[in-house]
PDB file of C-alpha atoms in Angstrom:
ATOM      1  CA  MET R 573    -113.192   3.984 -96.481  1.00 37.00           C
ATOM      2  CA  SER R 574    -110.126   5.113 -94.167  1.00 41.00           C
ATOM      3  CA  GLY R 575    -108.999   7.852 -96.331  1.00 45.00           C
ATOM      4  CA  ARG R 576    -110.385  11.479 -96.609  1.00 47.00           C
ATOM      5  CA  SER R 577    -113.583  11.729 -98.971  1.00 46.00           C
ATOM      6  CA  PRO R 578    -113.637  13.805-101.692  1.00 42.00           C
ATOM      7  CA  GLN R 579    -114.011  17.529-100.518  1.00 43.00           C
ATOM      8  CA  THR R 580    -116.762  18.907-102.898  1.00 40.00           C
ATOM      9  CA  GLY R 581    -119.210  16.136-103.898  1.00 50.00           C
ATOM     10  CA  MET R 582    -118.379  13.021-106.151  1.00 75.00           C
ATOM     11  CA  LEU R 583    -115.500  13.052-108.368  1.00 90.00           C
ATOM     12  CA  PRO R 584    -116.186  12.779-112.055  1.00 91.00           C
ATOM     13  CA  ARG R 585    -115.263   9.435-113.599  1.00 93.00           C
ATOM     14  CA  PRO R 586    -111.895   9.831-115.514  1.00 97.00           C
ATOM     15  CA  GLU R 587    -110.978   8.431-118.890  1.00 97.00           C
ATOM     16  CA  ALA R 588    -107.247   7.870-117.478  1.00 98.00           C
ATOM     17  CA  MET R 589    -105.461   7.925-114.256  1.00 98.00           C
ATOM     18  CA  ILE R 590    -101.700   9.415-114.007  1.00 98.00           C
ATOM     19  CA  PHE R 591     -99.568   8.025-110.946  1.00 98.00           C
ATOM     20  CA  ASP R 592     -96.532   9.116-109.458  1.00 96.00           C
ATOM     21  CA  MET R 593     -94.099   6.035-109.025  1.00 96.00           C
ATOM     22  CA  ASP R 594     -92.058   6.485-105.862  1.00 92.00           C
ATOM     23  CA  GLY R 595     -94.547   6.290-102.864  1.00 91.00           C
ATOM     24  CA  THR R 596     -97.417   5.745-104.872  1.00 95.00           C
ATOM     25  CA  LEU R 597     -96.950   2.331-106.866  1.00 97.00           C
ATOM     26  CA  PHE R 598     -93.486   1.526-105.585  1.00 96.00           C
ATOM     27  CA  ARG R 599     -92.237   1.100-101.922  1.00 93.00           C
ATOM     28  CA  THR R 600     -89.106   3.146-102.669  1.00 89.00           C
ATOM     29  CA  GLU R 601     -87.281   2.816 -99.525  1.00 87.00           C
ATOM     30  CA  SER R 602     -87.206  -1.093 -99.852  1.00 88.00           C
ATOM     31  CA  ILE R 603     -84.305  -0.383-102.304  1.00 93.00           C
ATOM     32  CA  VAL R 604     -83.456   3.278-101.995  1.00 90.00           C
ATOM     33  CA  VAL R 605     -81.563   2.995 -98.466  1.00 91.00           C
ATOM     34  CA  GLU R 606     -79.301   0.629 -99.462  1.00 92.00           C
ATOM     35  CA  ALA R 607     -78.436   2.042-103.166  1.00 94.00           C
ATOM     36  CA  TYR R 608     -77.847   5.314-101.499  1.00 94.00           C
ATOM     37  CA  HIS R 609     -75.390   3.833 -99.087  1.00 95.00           C
ATOM     38  CA  ARG R 610     -73.293   2.381-101.860  1.00 96.00           C
ATOM     39  CA  VAL R 611     -73.740   5.542-103.740  1.00 97.00           C
ATOM     40  CA  CYS R 612     -71.907   7.292-100.714  1.00 96.00           C
ATOM     41  CA  ASP R 613     -69.239   4.420-100.700  1.00 97.00           C
ATOM     42  CA  ASP R 614     -68.597   4.974-104.347  1.00 97.00           C
ATOM     43  CA  LEU R 615     -68.242   8.841-103.847  1.00 97.00           C
ATOM     44  CA  ARG R 616     -65.879   8.269-101.180  1.00 97.00           C
ATOM     45  CA  ALA R 617     -63.272   5.927-103.165  1.00 97.00           C
ATOM     46  CA  GLU R 618     -63.556   8.177-106.048  1.00 96.00           C
ATOM     47  CA  GLY R 619     -62.637  10.976-104.066  1.00 96.00           C
ATOM     48  CA  LEU R 620     -65.748  13.048-104.521  1.00 96.00           C
ATOM     49  CA  PHE R 621     -66.939  12.823-100.795  1.00 95.00           C
ATOM     50  CA  GLU R 622     -65.374  12.594 -97.498  1.00 94.00           C
ATOM     51  CA  GLY R 623     -67.012  11.742 -94.074  1.00 91.00           C
ATOM     52  CA  GLU R 624     -69.909   9.641 -92.912  1.00 94.00           C
ATOM     53  CA  ASN R 625     -73.228   9.218 -94.852  1.00 95.00           C
ATOM     54  CA  PRO R 626     -75.467  11.921 -94.357  1.00 94.00           C
ATOM     55  CA  PRO R 627     -78.644  10.465 -92.455  1.00 94.00           C
ATOM     56  CA  ASP R 628     -81.039   8.261 -94.597  1.00 92.00           C
ATOM     57  CA  GLU R 629     -83.878  10.817 -93.691  1.00 89.00           C
ATOM     58  CA  ARG R 630     -82.543  13.255 -96.029  1.00 90.00           C
ATOM     59  CA  ILE R 631     -82.736  11.267 -99.128  1.00 89.00           C
ATOM     60  CA  LEU R 632     -86.183   9.480 -97.992  1.00 87.00           C
ATOM     61  CA  SER R 633     -87.535  13.357 -97.221  1.00 85.00           C
ATOM     62  CA  GLY R 634     -86.354  14.107-101.002  1.00 84.00           C
ATOM     63  CA  LEU R 635     -88.422  11.306-102.550  1.00 82.00           C
ATOM     64  CA  GLY R 636     -90.589  12.536-105.204  1.00 76.00           C
ATOM     65  CA  MET R 637     -88.572  15.624-106.071  1.00 80.00           C
ATOM     66  CA  LEU R 638     -86.037  16.066-108.986  1.00 83.00           C
ATOM     67  CA  LEU R 639     -83.058  14.369-108.379  1.00 86.00           C
ATOM     68  CA  GLU R 640     -80.899  17.169-108.536  1.00 88.00           C
ATOM     69  CA  GLU R 641     -83.060  18.759-105.923  1.00 90.00           C
ATOM     70  CA  ILE R 642     -82.505  15.484-103.693  1.00 92.00           C
ATOM     71  CA  TRP R 643     -78.707  15.597-104.171  1.00 94.00           C
ATOM     72  CA  LYS R 644     -78.732  19.376-102.937  1.00 94.00           C
ATOM     73  CA  ARG R 645     -80.692  18.449 -99.635  1.00 94.00           C
ATOM     74  CA  VAL R 646     -78.450  15.259 -99.152  1.00 95.00           C
ATOM     75  CA  PHE R 647     -75.135  16.893-100.036  1.00 95.00           C
ATOM     76  CA  PRO R 648     -75.720  20.655 -99.440  1.00 94.00           C
ATOM     77  CA  GLY R 649     -73.177  22.969-100.958  1.00 93.00           C
ATOM     78  CA  SER R 650     -72.195  19.783-103.236  1.00 93.00           C
ATOM     79  CA  PRO R 651     -70.524  20.622-106.616  1.00 94.00           C
ATOM     80  CA  ALA R 652     -72.475  19.862-109.562  1.00 94.00           C
ATOM     81  CA  LYS R 653     -69.703  17.108-110.406  1.00 95.00           C
ATOM     82  CA  LEU R 654     -70.543  15.227-107.171  1.00 96.00           C
ATOM     83  CA  ARG R 655     -74.318  15.289-107.863  1.00 94.00           C
ATOM     84  CA  GLU R 656     -74.127  14.290-111.777  1.00 94.00           C
ATOM     85  CA  ARG R 657     -72.115  11.648-110.526  1.00 96.00           C
ATOM     86  CA  ALA R 658     -74.583  10.639-107.901  1.00 95.00           C
ATOM     87  CA  ASP R 659     -77.222  10.419-110.316  1.00 91.00           C
ATOM     88  CA  VAL R 660     -75.338   7.724-112.375  1.00 94.00           C
ATOM     89  CA  LEU R 661     -74.315   5.667-109.421  1.00 96.00           C
ATOM     90  CA  LEU R 662     -77.663   5.632-107.878  1.00 93.00           C
ATOM     91  CA  LEU R 663     -79.215   4.354-110.942  1.00 92.00           C
ATOM     92  CA  LYS R 664     -76.536   1.805-111.226  1.00 95.00           C
ATOM     93  CA  HIS R 665     -77.387   0.298-107.946  1.00 95.00           C
ATOM     94  CA  GLN R 666     -81.027   0.786-108.142  1.00 93.00           C
ATOM     95  CA  ILE R 667     -80.876  -1.370-111.168  1.00 93.00           C
ATOM     96  CA  ALA R 668     -78.762  -3.912-109.447  1.00 94.00           C
ATOM     97  CA  CYS R 669     -81.425  -4.032-106.868  1.00 93.00           C
ATOM     98  CA  LEU R 670     -84.334  -4.479-109.051  1.00 93.00           C
ATOM     99  CA  GLU R 671     -82.249  -7.204-111.284  1.00 92.00           C
ATOM    100  CA  ASN R 672     -81.761  -8.868-107.862  1.00 93.00           C
ATOM    101  CA  ASP R 673     -85.519  -9.127-107.327  1.00 91.00           C
ATOM    102  CA  GLU R 674     -85.430  -6.516-104.229  1.00 92.00           C
ATOM    103  CA  GLY R 675     -87.840  -3.942-103.831  1.00 94.00           C
ATOM    104  CA  GLU R 676     -91.733  -4.362-103.709  1.00 95.00           C
ATOM    105  CA  LEU R 677     -95.159  -2.559-104.622  1.00 97.00           C
ATOM    106  CA  TYR R 678     -97.458  -1.326-101.937  1.00 96.00           C
ATOM    107  CA  PRO R 679    -100.169  -3.923-101.039  1.00 97.00           C
ATOM    108  CA  GLY R 680    -102.906  -4.068-103.712  1.00 97.00           C
ATOM    109  CA  VAL R 681    -101.250  -2.127-106.534  1.00 98.00           C
ATOM    110  CA  ALA R 682    -100.663  -4.700-109.189  1.00 98.00           C
ATOM    111  CA  GLU R 683    -104.397  -6.145-108.575  1.00 98.00           C
ATOM    112  CA  THR R 684    -105.852  -2.598-108.171  1.00 98.00           C
ATOM    113  CA  LEU R 685    -104.019  -1.399-111.448  1.00 98.00           C
ATOM    114  CA  THR R 686    -105.474  -4.463-113.358  1.00 98.00           C
ATOM    115  CA  LYS R 687    -109.163  -3.803-112.351  1.00 97.00           C
ATOM    116  CA  LEU R 688    -108.917  -0.229-113.509  1.00 98.00           C
ATOM    117  CA  LYS R 689    -107.309  -1.043-116.540  1.00 97.00           C
ATOM    118  CA  GLU R 690    -110.406  -3.688-117.008  1.00 97.00           C
ATOM    119  CA  ALA R 691    -112.846  -1.174-116.298  1.00 96.00           C
ATOM    120  CA  GLY R 692    -111.701   0.831-119.425  1.00 97.00           C
ATOM    121  CA  ILE R 693    -109.244   3.337-117.411  1.00 97.00           C
ATOM    122  CA  ARG R 694    -106.067   4.315-119.381  1.00 98.00           C
ATOM    123  CA  LEU R 695    -103.516   4.223-116.925  1.00 98.00           C
ATOM    124  CA  PHE R 696     -99.935   6.320-117.309  1.00 98.00           C
ATOM    125  CA  VAL R 697     -97.057   6.929-114.830  1.00 98.00           C
ATOM    126  CA  ALA R 698     -95.525  10.468-114.497  1.00 98.00           C
ATOM    127  CA  SER R 699     -92.411  10.482-112.185  1.00 96.00           C
ATOM    128  CA  ASN R 700     -89.778  12.841-111.256  1.00 92.00           C
ATOM    129  CA  GLY R 701     -87.214   9.679-111.764  1.00 89.00           C
ATOM    130  CA  LEU R 702     -84.854   8.666-114.112  1.00 88.00           C
ATOM    131  CA  GLU R 703     -86.126   7.017-117.504  1.00 93.00           C
ATOM    132  CA  ASP R 704     -84.310   3.685-116.841  1.00 93.00           C
ATOM    133  CA  TYR R 705     -85.693   3.317-113.151  1.00 92.00           C
ATOM    134  CA  VAL R 706     -88.909   4.112-113.838  1.00 95.00           C
ATOM    135  CA  LYS R 707     -89.211   1.664-116.698  1.00 96.00           C
ATOM    136  CA  LEU R 708     -87.360  -0.886-114.860  1.00 95.00           C
ATOM    137  CA  VAL R 709     -89.361  -0.768-111.846  1.00 96.00           C
ATOM    138  CA  ALA R 710     -92.405  -1.283-113.914  1.00 97.00           C
ATOM    139  CA  LYS R 711     -90.831  -4.109-115.790  1.00 95.00           C
ATOM    140  CA  HIS R 712     -89.339  -6.113-113.209  1.00 94.00           C
ATOM    141  CA  LYS R 713     -92.594  -5.521-110.902  1.00 96.00           C
ATOM    142  CA  GLN R 714     -94.661  -6.730-113.879  1.00 96.00           C
ATOM    143  CA  ILE R 715     -96.986  -3.994-114.209  1.00 98.00           C
ATOM    144  CA  ALA R 716     -95.433  -2.524-117.320  1.00 98.00           C
ATOM    145  CA  GLU R 717     -97.996  -3.949-119.881  1.00 98.00           C
ATOM    146  CA  LEU R 718    -100.788  -2.182-117.817  1.00 98.00           C
ATOM    147  CA  PHE R 719     -99.818   1.505-118.805  1.00 98.00           C
ATOM    148  CA  ASP R 720    -100.213   3.441-121.740  1.00 98.00           C
ATOM    149  CA  GLY R 721     -97.124   5.546-121.151  1.00 98.00           C
ATOM    150  CA  LEU R 722     -94.443   5.794-118.516  1.00 98.00           C
ATOM    151  CA  TYR R 723     -93.188   9.467-118.387  1.00 98.00           C
ATOM    152  CA  SER R 724     -90.196  10.526-116.769  1.00 96.00           C
ATOM    153  CA  ALA R 725     -88.545  13.821-116.084  1.00 93.00           C
ATOM    154  CA  GLY R 726     -85.055  11.898-117.038  1.00 90.00           C
ATOM    155  CA  GLU R 727     -86.579  10.884-120.411  1.00 95.00           C
ATOM    156  CA  TYR R 728     -88.394  14.110-121.384  1.00 95.00           C
ATOM    157  CA  GLN R 729     -85.939  16.814-119.545  1.00 93.00           C
ATOM    158  CA  THR R 730     -88.930  18.628-117.912  1.00 93.00           C
ATOM    159  CA  GLN R 731     -88.410  20.818-114.785  1.00 91.00           C
ATOM    160  CA  SER R 732     -91.189  20.033-113.254  1.00 93.00           C
ATOM    161  CA  LYS R 733     -94.152  17.771-112.955  1.00 96.00           C
ATOM    162  CA  VAL R 734     -96.537  19.990-114.113  1.00 97.00           C
ATOM    163  CA  GLU R 735     -94.589  20.297-117.509  1.00 97.00           C
ATOM    164  CA  LEU R 736     -94.298  16.526-117.460  1.00 97.00           C
ATOM    165  CA  VAL R 737     -98.284  16.182-117.048  1.00 98.00           C
ATOM    166  CA  LYS R 738     -99.157  18.532-119.615  1.00 98.00           C
ATOM    167  CA  LEU R 739     -97.113  16.809-122.066  1.00 98.00           C
ATOM    168  CA  LEU R 740     -98.529  13.439-121.044  1.00 98.00           C
ATOM    169  CA  LEU R 741    -101.992  15.025-121.686  1.00 98.00           C
ATOM    170  CA  HIS R 742    -101.316  16.597-124.869  1.00 98.00           C
ATOM    171  CA  THR R 743     -99.391  13.653-126.459  1.00 98.00           C
ATOM    172  CA  HIS R 744    -102.373  11.248-125.761  1.00 98.00           C
ATOM    173  CA  GLY R 745    -105.096  13.476-126.170  1.00 98.00           C
ATOM    174  CA  VAL R 746    -106.472  12.951-122.592  1.00 97.00           C
ATOM    175  CA  LYS R 747    -109.695  15.210-121.670  1.00 95.00           C
ATOM    176  CA  SER R 748    -110.300  13.895-118.248  1.00 97.00           C
ATOM    177  CA  ALA R 749    -108.068  12.158-115.704  1.00 98.00           C
ATOM    178  CA  TRP R 750    -107.121  11.993-112.010  1.00 98.00           C
ATOM    179  CA  MET R 751    -103.748  12.775-110.883  1.00 98.00           C
ATOM    180  CA  VAL R 752    -102.480  10.051-107.912  1.00 98.00           C
ATOM    181  CA  GLY R 753     -99.304  10.877-105.869  1.00 95.00           C
ATOM    182  CA  ASP R 754     -98.074  11.275-102.454  1.00 93.00           C
ATOM    183  CA  ARG R 755     -96.195  14.581-102.678  1.00 91.00           C
ATOM    184  CA  SER R 756     -96.999  18.182-103.124  1.00 92.00           C
ATOM    185  CA  SER R 757     -95.471  17.939-106.538  1.00 93.00           C
ATOM    186  CA  ASP R 758     -98.319  15.752-107.631  1.00 95.00           C
ATOM    187  CA  VAL R 759    -101.053  17.919-106.111  1.00 96.00           C
ATOM    188  CA  GLU R 760     -99.411  21.039-108.065  1.00 97.00           C
ATOM    189  CA  ALA R 761     -99.126  19.001-111.088  1.00 97.00           C
ATOM    190  CA  GLY R 762    -103.010  18.052-111.020  1.00 98.00           C
ATOM    191  CA  LYS R 763    -104.272  21.231-110.069  1.00 97.00           C
ATOM    192  CA  LYS R 764    -102.230  23.382-112.273  1.00 98.00           C
ATOM    193  CA  ASN R 765    -103.373  21.068-115.341  1.00 98.00           C
ATOM    194  CA  GLY R 766    -106.724  20.913-114.500  1.00 97.00           C
ATOM    195  CA  LEU R 767    -107.090  17.295-112.786  1.00 97.00           C
ATOM    196  CA  PRO R 768    -108.797  16.304-109.305  1.00 97.00           C
ATOM    197  CA  VAL R 769    -105.752  14.975-107.502  1.00 97.00           C
ATOM    198  CA  ILE R 770    -106.096  11.794-105.210  1.00 96.00           C
ATOM    199  CA  GLY R 771    -103.559  11.887-102.117  1.00 94.00           C
ATOM    200  CA  CYS R 772    -101.698   8.692-101.141  1.00 94.00           C
ATOM    201  CA  ASP R 773    -101.075   9.012 -97.640  1.00 92.00           C
ATOM    202  CA  TYR R 774     -99.356   5.731 -96.699  1.00 90.00           C
ATOM    203  CA  ALA R 775     -95.636   5.761 -97.800  1.00 82.00           C
ATOM    204  CA  ASP R 776     -93.307   5.832 -94.668  1.00 71.00           C
ATOM    205  CA  PHE R 777     -91.855   9.147 -96.004  1.00 68.00           C
ATOM    206  CA  GLY R 778     -93.314  12.580 -96.676  1.00 61.00           C
ATOM    207  CA  ALA R 779     -95.567  14.873 -95.118  1.00 60.00           C
ATOM    208  CA  GLY R 780     -99.541  14.496 -94.728  1.00 69.00           C
ATOM    209  CA  GLU R 781     -99.699  18.276 -95.215  1.00 84.00           C
ATOM    210  CA  GLU R 782     -98.599  17.975 -98.571  1.00 89.00           C
ATOM    211  CA  LEU R 783    -101.920  16.326 -99.541  1.00 92.00           C
ATOM    212  CA  ALA R 784    -103.999  19.065 -97.969  1.00 92.00           C
ATOM    213  CA  GLU R 785    -105.231  20.877-101.320  1.00 94.00           C
ATOM    214  CA  ALA R 786    -106.070  17.188-102.784  1.00 95.00           C
ATOM    215  CA  ASP R 787    -109.703  16.262-103.598  1.00 95.00           C
ATOM    216  CA  ALA R 788    -109.315  13.084-101.673  1.00 94.00           C
ATOM    217  CA  VAL R 789    -107.085  11.073 -99.533  1.00 94.00           C
ATOM    218  CA  ILE R 790    -106.752   7.315 -99.537  1.00 94.00           C
ATOM    219  CA  ALA R 791    -104.818   5.308 -96.920  1.00 94.00           C
ATOM    220  CA  SER R 792    -104.290   2.395 -98.966  1.00 95.00           C
ATOM    221  CA  PHE R 793    -104.018   2.035-102.797  1.00 97.00           C
ATOM    222  CA  PRO R 794    -107.127  -0.143-103.201  1.00 97.00           C
ATOM    223  CA  GLU R 795    -109.337   2.756-101.925  1.00 96.00           C
ATOM    224  CA  LEU R 796    -109.136   4.134-105.621  1.00 96.00           C
ATOM    225  CA  LEU R 797    -111.590   1.537-106.505  1.00 95.00           C
ATOM    226  CA  GLU R 798    -114.129   2.757-104.020  1.00 93.00           C
ATOM    227  CA  LEU R 799    -113.680   6.141-105.418  1.00 93.00           C
ATOM    228  CA  LEU R 800    -114.320   5.233-108.736  1.00 91.00           C
ATOM    229  CA  GLU R 801    -117.482   3.673-107.855  1.00 87.00           C
ATOM    230  CA  ALA R 802    -118.898   6.291-105.497  1.00 76.00           C
TER     231      ALA R 802
END
């Protein structure tokens, strides 16, 4: 295994796994950069933004955060009106990309999720993204039927992923689960809900140090099966 082994012995077999979407299941940059450029074009056309597009790295570095925080990073000092409009435009353009069959899952995601479900593991998504985006990614990439629930901050209006995961656990009566994600918000959501955390260190954005407190780190999605069988 190329990822880091569990820090403290074997991880207990969970009844469920909770996955982040962007940077964990879906290679977000495969559609978000193009959608982001279209957002900037639209904002300029509507008189809400002037000048050159902020660097792509700003939006990529914020993936996994709440959209409000992403826009504050991309457009520092921007008014709420711009950020709210950017939410609407980003969703519009991401949906257009998905409906045009653009974007891709990370290698082995669909196959691994199928094997986990066949092994009796309940599968969930907990994302800081918008409701329609999260559900459409799952639908268009043909993995929606594998999940018992697709939870998003956009649908439940939670202020943190900690709250979102807590709600998911309570609603579905989940007693044991692994939190699987690529950002510090995923680590925090797992730890503060008493869950082992599996860090995903294969996205092209984010920083490896964000996963320092994870119980294990994987370098490819199929390594989850190795951890489950360990």
